[in-house]
Short mmCIF file of C-alpha atoms and ligand atoms in Angstrom, two decimals:
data_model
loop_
_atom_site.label_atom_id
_atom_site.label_comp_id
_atom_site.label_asym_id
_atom_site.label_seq_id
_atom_site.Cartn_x
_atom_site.Cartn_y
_atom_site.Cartn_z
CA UNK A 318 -4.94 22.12 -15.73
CA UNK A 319 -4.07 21.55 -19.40
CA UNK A 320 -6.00 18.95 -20.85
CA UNK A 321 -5.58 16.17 -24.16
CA UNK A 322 -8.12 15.04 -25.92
CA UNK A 323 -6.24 12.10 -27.50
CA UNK A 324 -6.89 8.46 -29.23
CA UNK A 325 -5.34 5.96 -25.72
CA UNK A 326 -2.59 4.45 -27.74
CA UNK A 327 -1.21 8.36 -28.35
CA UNK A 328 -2.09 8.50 -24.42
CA UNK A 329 0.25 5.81 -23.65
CA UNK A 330 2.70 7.07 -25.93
CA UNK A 331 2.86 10.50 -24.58
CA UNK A 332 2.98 9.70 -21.29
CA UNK A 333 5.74 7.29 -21.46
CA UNK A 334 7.51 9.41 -23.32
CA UNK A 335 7.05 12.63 -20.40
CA UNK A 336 8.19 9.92 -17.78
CA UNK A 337 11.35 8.73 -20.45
CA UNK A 338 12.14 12.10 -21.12
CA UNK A 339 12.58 12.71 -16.47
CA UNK A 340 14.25 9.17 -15.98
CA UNK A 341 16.90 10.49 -18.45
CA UNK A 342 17.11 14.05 -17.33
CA UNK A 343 17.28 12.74 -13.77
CA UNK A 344 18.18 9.12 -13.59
CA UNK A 345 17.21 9.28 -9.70
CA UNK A 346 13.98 10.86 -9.66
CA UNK A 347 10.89 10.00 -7.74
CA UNK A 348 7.87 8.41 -9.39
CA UNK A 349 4.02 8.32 -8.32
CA UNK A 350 2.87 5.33 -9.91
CA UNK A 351 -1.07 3.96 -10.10
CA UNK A 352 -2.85 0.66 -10.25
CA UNK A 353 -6.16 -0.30 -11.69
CA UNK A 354 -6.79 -0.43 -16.04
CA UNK A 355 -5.78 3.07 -16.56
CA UNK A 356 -1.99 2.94 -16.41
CA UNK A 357 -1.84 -0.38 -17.61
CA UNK A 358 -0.92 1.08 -21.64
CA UNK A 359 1.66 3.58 -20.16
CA UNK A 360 3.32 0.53 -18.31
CA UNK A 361 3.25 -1.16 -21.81
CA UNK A 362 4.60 1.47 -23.65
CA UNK A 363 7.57 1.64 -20.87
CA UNK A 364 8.52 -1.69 -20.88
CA UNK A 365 8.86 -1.11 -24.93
CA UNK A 366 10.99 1.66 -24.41
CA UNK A 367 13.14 -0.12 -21.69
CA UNK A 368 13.39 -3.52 -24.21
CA UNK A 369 14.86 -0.65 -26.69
CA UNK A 370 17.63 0.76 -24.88
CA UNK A 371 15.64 4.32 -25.12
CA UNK A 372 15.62 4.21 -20.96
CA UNK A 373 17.26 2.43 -17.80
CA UNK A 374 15.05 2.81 -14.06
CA UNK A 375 18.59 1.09 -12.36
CA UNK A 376 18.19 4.60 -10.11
CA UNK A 377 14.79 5.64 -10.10
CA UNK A 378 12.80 5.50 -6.73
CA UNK A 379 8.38 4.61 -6.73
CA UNK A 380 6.09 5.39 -4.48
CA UNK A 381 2.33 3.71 -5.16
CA UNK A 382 -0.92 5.70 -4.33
CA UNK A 383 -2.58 2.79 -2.28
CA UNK A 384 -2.90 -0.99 -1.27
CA UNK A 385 -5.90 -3.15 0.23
CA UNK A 386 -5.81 -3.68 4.09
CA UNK A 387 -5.40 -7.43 4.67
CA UNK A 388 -4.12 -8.49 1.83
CA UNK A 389 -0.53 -10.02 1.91
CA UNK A 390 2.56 -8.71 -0.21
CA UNK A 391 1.88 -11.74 -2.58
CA UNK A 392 -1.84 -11.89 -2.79
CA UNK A 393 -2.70 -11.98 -6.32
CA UNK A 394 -5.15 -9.05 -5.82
CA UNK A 395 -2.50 -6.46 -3.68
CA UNK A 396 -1.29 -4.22 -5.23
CA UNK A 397 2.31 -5.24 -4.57
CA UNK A 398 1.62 -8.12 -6.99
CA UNK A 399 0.11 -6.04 -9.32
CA UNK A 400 2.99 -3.84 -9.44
CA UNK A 401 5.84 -6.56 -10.06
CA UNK A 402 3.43 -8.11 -12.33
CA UNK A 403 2.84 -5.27 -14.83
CA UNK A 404 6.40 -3.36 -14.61
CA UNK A 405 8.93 -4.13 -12.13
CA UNK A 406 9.36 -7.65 -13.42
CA UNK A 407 10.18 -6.08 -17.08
CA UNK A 408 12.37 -3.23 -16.31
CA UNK A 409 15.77 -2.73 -14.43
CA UNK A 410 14.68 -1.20 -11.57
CA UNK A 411 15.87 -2.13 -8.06
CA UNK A 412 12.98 -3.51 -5.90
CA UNK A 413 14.12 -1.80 -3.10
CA UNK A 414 13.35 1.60 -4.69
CA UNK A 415 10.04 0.63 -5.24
CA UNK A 416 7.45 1.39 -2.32
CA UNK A 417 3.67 0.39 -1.83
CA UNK A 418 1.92 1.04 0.89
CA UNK A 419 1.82 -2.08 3.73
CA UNK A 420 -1.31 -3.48 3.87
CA UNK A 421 -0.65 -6.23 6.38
CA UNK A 422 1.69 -3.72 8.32
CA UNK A 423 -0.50 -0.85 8.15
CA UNK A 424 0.81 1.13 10.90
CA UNK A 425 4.36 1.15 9.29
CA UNK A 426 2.90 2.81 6.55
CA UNK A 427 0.78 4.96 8.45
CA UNK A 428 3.49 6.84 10.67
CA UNK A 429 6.44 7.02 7.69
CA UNK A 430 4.91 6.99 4.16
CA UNK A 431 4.56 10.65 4.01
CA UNK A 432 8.13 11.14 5.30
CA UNK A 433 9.81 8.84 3.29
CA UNK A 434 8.36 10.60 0.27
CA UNK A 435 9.80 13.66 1.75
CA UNK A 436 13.30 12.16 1.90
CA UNK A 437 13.53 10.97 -0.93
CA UNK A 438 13.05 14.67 -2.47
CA UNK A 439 9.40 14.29 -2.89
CA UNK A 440 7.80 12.99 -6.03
CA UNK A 441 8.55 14.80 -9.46
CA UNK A 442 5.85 13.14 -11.59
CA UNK A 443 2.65 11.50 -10.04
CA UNK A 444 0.32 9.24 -12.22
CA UNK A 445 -3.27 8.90 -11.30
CA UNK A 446 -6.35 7.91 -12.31
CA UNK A 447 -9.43 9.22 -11.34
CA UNK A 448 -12.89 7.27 -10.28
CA UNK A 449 -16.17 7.32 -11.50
CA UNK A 450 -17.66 9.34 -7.78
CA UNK A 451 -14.20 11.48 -8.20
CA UNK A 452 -11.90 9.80 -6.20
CA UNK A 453 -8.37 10.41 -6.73
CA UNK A 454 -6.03 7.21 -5.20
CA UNK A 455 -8.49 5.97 -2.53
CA UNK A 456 -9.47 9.08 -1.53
CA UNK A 457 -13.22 8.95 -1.14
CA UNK A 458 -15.73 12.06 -1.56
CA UNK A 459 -15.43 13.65 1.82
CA UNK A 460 -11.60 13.19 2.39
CA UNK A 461 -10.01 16.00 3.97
CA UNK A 462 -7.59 18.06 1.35
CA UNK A 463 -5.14 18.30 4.04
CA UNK A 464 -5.12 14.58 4.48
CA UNK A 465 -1.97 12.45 4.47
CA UNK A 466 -1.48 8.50 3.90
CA UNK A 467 -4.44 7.01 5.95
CA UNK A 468 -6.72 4.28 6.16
CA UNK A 469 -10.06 4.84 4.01
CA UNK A 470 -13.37 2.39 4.43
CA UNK A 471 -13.94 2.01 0.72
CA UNK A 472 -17.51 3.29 -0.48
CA UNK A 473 -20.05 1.21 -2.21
CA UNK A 474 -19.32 2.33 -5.44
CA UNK A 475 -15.73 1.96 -5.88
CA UNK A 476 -16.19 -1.85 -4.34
CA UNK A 477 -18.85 -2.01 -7.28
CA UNK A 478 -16.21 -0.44 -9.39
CA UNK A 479 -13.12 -2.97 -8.58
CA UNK A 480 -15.35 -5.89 -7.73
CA UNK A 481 -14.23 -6.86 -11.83
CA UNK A 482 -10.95 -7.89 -10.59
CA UNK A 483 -12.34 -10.09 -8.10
CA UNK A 484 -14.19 -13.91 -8.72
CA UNK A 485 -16.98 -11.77 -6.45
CA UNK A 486 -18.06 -8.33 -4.91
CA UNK A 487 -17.84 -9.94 -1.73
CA UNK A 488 -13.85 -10.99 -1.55
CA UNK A 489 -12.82 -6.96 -2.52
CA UNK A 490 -10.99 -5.76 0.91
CA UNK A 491 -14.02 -3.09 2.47
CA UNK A 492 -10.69 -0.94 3.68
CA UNK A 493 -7.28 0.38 1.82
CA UNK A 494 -4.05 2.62 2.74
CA UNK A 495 -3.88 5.28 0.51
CA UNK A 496 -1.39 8.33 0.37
CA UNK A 497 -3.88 11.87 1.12
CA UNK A 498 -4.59 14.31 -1.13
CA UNK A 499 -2.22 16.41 0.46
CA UNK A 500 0.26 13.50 -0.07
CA UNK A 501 -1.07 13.79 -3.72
CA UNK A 502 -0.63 17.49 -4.09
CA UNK A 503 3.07 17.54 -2.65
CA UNK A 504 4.05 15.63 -5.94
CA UNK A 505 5.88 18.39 -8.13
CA UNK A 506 3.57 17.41 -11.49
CA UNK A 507 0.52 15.24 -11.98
CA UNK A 508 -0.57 13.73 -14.77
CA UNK A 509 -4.28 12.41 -14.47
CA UNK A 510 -5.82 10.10 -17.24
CA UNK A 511 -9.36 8.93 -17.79
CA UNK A 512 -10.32 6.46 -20.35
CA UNK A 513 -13.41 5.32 -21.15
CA UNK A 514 -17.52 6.48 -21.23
CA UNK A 515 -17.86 5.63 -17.63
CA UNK A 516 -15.84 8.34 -16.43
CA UNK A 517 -17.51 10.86 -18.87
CA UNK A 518 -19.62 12.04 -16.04
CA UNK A 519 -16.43 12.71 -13.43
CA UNK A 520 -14.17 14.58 -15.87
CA UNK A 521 -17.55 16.83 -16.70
CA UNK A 522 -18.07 17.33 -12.59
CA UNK A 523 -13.89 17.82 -12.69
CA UNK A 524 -13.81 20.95 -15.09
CA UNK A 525 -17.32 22.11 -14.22
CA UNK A 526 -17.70 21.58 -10.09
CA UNK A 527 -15.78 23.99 -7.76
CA UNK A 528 -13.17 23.11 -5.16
CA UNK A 529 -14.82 20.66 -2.84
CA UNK A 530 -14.05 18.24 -0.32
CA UNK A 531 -16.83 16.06 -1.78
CA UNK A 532 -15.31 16.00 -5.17
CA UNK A 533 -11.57 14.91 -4.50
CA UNK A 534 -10.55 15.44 -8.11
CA UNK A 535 -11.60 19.06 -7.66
CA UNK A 536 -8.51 19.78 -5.51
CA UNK A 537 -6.02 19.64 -8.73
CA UNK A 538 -7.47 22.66 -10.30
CA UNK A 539 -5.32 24.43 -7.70
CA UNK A 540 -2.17 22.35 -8.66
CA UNK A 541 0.24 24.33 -10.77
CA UNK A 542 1.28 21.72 -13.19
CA UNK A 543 -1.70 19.47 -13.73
CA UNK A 544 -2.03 17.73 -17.37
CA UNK A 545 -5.24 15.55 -18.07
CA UNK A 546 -5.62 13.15 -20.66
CA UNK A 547 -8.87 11.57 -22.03
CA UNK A 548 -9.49 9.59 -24.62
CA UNK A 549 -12.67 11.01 -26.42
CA UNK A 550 -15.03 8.81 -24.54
CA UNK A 551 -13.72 10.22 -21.48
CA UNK A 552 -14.19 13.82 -22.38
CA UNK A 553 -17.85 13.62 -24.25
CA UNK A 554 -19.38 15.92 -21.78
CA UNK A 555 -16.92 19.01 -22.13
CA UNK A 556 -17.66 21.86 -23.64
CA UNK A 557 -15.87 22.85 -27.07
CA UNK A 558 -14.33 25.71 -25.36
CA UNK A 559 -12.81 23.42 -22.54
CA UNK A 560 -11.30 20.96 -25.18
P1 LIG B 805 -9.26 2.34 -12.99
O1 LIG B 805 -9.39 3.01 -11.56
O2 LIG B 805 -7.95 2.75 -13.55
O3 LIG B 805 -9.28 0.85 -12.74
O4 LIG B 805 -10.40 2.83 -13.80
C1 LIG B 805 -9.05 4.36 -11.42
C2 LIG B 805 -9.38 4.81 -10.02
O5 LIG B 805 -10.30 4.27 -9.39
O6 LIG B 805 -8.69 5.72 -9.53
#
């Protein structure tokens, strides 16, 4: 894993440049994209870079981490929404490239996420995020690493955790669909960012912990092209000679 320590407006910068740089390389290639505050400045930055002329999505092809169960496509809260709301409504991509897991539909999802991924040449740069217990999509500690898109029952602390995009704890969705962590490691490159003092403590347990399925972060240390980025909040706990 290579990890940068940066300021999170150089974040967003570099990162949106990395997924400029792939869209123009290879107009059709496959993104993993992520919801939640994290990628929110990397969307930003795109939709800057699109409004420039610097990059067109007309061919590239999405594929989202996760969606609530029960929510419909045009729920405010889904992820779908979410989506179309923060990038696809600013950029030229065709909607029907872009995938998110069913939520109403689950079993569609269920039986030919992982597949469709596969057809479509598999994904050449993922985007994730990472929780505060180590969760990587909605992959909770104790999630198999050989696990594929499945349904998850989401644990008390990442309800806590979302619960701030909600008018209260009790309407966040107690299930989502999210791709596996074997779904996760398939994807050719990762890029992982973490912003912020609360998730000081899981990018310490990330360099520090070994491999384990109680740590679901832990797994990309066996990735071959993993790059981190924290903002210096983020990454208070390392060690000098890990920075
Ligand atoms: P966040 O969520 O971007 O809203 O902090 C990240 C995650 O839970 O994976």
């Amino acid at each position: 894993m290579k990890l940068f320590v940066l300021k999170e407006k150089d974040i967003n910068e570099k990162v949106a440049n990395e997924i400029v740089s792939l869209v123009n390389e290879k107009p059709s290639c496959v993104l993993g994209l992520a919801t939640g505050s994290t990628p929110l400045g990397v969307y930003k930055a795109l939709i800057q870079k699109y409004a420039n002329n610097e990059v067109s999505f007309k061919n590239v092809h999405t594929y989202n981490l996760d969606e609530y169960v029960g929510l419909s496509l045009n729920d405010k809260q889904s992820y779908h929404y979410y989506m179309k709301k923060v990038l696809f409504d600013h950029i030229d991509i065709d909607l029907n490239n872009t995938h998110v897991p069913n939520g109403v539909d689950v079993d569609k999802s269920l039986k030919g996420y992982d597949e469709e991924i596969k057809n479509a040449g598999g994904i050449d740069l993922q985007i994730l995020g990472i929780g505060s217990n180590g969760h990587i999509a909605f992959n909770e500690p104790g999630t198999s690493f050989s696990s594929l898109t499945h349904i998850v029952n989401l644990n008390k602390s990442t309800i806590e955790d979302n619960s701030r995009f909600f008018t209260s704890i009790d309407e966040v969705p107690k299930q989502a669909i999210t791709m596996g962590i074997s779904s996760i490691m398939n994807a050719k490159k990762i890029i992982l960012i973490a912003l912020g003092e609360h998730k000081a403590e899981a990018i310490k347990r990330l360099f520090q912990d070994s491999i384990r399925e109680d740590f679901p972060a832990s797994i990309l240390k066996t990735h071959p092209n993993v790059e981190i980025y924290c903002d210096a909040l983020a990454a208070k706990y390392l060690k000098q000679e890990v920075k």
